[in-house]
Amino acid sequence: MSVLRSLLEAIGGGTVEVIDLTAPLSPETPVLQLPEPFGNTIPFSLSEISRYDDRGPAWYWNDIHTGEHTGTHFDAPIHWVTGKDGEDVSQVPVTRLIAPAVVLDFSAEAAADPDFLLQIEHVTNWEQEHGPLPEAGWLLYRTGWDVRSGDQARFLNADENGPHTPGISAECARWLAERSPIGGLGVETVGTDAGAAHSFDPAFPCHSFLLGAGKYGLTQLRNLDRLPVTGSVIVAPPLPIVGGSGSPVRVLALVESGAGR
Ligand code: MN
């Protein structure tokens, strides 16, 4: 049987499960908030063009208002100054948009410390147990933060010192960018960097090192707890916005049944 026919039969029969890792897009979807004097993105919204009325008697449609980096979204290398000569979101090769994934679960550590940072030794210890990180695949970093994603204040978790959300140390971000084979990093938080990463050296090291190395980011993922540690395949195609630095994206995971955690 052909590979594609086998895949379709497996999906139809449930031996390959399709899991949606995407947060719904609405005006309530949390968005990043940068302090003055930086610019900020708009919340997602719809404006109605017609709804079976004088403006269009048989049809309903809307304009969408969104940032590139709103909700579950894809970061292209050109998003960061270190990747300014790299790919925009329309230039990412489509073969990179279907890729293997592994899940590193540090939700217990992040529950105990919202400023928890993944270190190189966490990743190398994980590799001792589960094998190497996937070539051109996604490292999906589970922190349990998706349970907060319905509430902007809890999701951003900011106080007078700024946001407190889990992330990755500067040393580990550099190692993932320069020494590991991954093609990208996926997270449950509003961005790939820790809430406190404005004060790291360099600032926002995941953006700086990974996008600078031509790697990608995925944010505001959910349902990572439903994925096996290894063996899933991620389908994450951003819109081909010409010149775009990022795009909202529907992220689907293909998981073989029995491959649970
Ligand atoms: Mn982004």
Coordinates of N, CA, C and O and ligand atoms in Angstrom, one line a residue, residues 32 68-71 73-76 79-80 190-192 207 211 217-219 245-247, ligand 1:
L32 N 1.6 39.4 23.8 CA 2.8 40.0 24.5 C 2.6 41.5 24.8 O 2.0 42.2 24.0
E68 N 1.4 39.5 13.6 CA 2.1 38.3 13.1 C 2.4 37.4 14.3 O 2.4 36.2 14.1
H69 N 2.6 38.0 15.5 CA 3.0 37.2 16.7 C 1.9 37.1 17.7 O 2.0 37.4 18.9
T70 N 0.7 36.8 17.2 CA -0.5 36.7 18.0 C -0.9 35.3 18.2 O -1.1 34.5 17.2
G71 N -1.2 34.9 19.4 CA -1.6 33.5 19.7 C -0.5 32.5 19.3 O 0.7 32.8 19.4
H73 N 1.9 30.9 17.3 CA 2.5 31.5 16.0 C 3.9 31.0 15.8 O 4.5 30.4 16.7
F74 N 4.4 31.3 14.6 CA 5.7 30.8 14.1 C 6.6 32.0 14.0 O 6.2 33.1 13.5
D75 N 7.8 31.9 14.6 CA 8.8 33.0 14.5 C 9.8 32.6 13.3 O 10.4 31.5 13.4
A76 N 10.0 33.4 12.4 CA 10.9 33.2 11.3 C 12.3 33.9 11.7 O 12.3 34.8 12.5
H79 N 12.8 37.6 12.1 CA 12.1 38.3 13.3 C 13.2 39.0 14.2 O 12.9 40.0 14.8
W80 N 14.4 38.5 14.2 CA 15.4 39.0 15.2 C 16.5 39.6 14.4 O 16.9 39.2 13.3
V190 N 4.2 32.9 26.0 CA 3.8 33.9 25.0 C 4.9 34.1 24.0 O 4.7 34.5 22.9
G191 N 6.2 33.8 24.4 CA 7.3 33.8 23.5 C 8.3 32.7 23.8 O 8.1 32.1 24.9
T192 N 9.3 32.5 23.0 CA 10.2 31.4 23.2 C 11.2 31.7 24.4 O 11.8 30.8 24.9
H207 N 15.6 34.0 21.2 CA 15.4 34.7 19.9 C 16.8 35.0 19.3 O 17.0 34.8 18.1
L211 N 17.1 32.2 16.2 CA 16.8 32.8 15.0 C 18.1 33.2 14.2 O 18.1 33.1 13.0
G217 N 10.8 29.3 15.7 CA 10.1 29.3 17.0 C 8.7 29.0 16.8 O 8.1 29.4 15.8
L218 N 8.1 28.3 17.8 CA 6.6 28.1 17.9 C 6.2 28.5 19.3 O 6.9 28.1 20.3
T219 N 5.1 29.2 19.5 CA 4.7 29.7 20.8 C 3.3 29.4 21.1 O 2.5 29.0 20.2
S245 N 7.6 38.5 9.5 CA 8.5 38.0 10.5 C 8.0 36.8 11.3 O 8.7 36.2 12.0
G246 N 6.7 36.6 11.1 CA 6.0 35.5 11.8 C 4.6 35.4 11.3 O 4.2 36.2 10.5
S247 N 3.9 34.4 11.8 CA 2.5 34.2 11.4 C 1.8 33.4 12.4 O 2.3 32.4 12.9
Ligands
MN1 MN 7.0 35.7 18.1

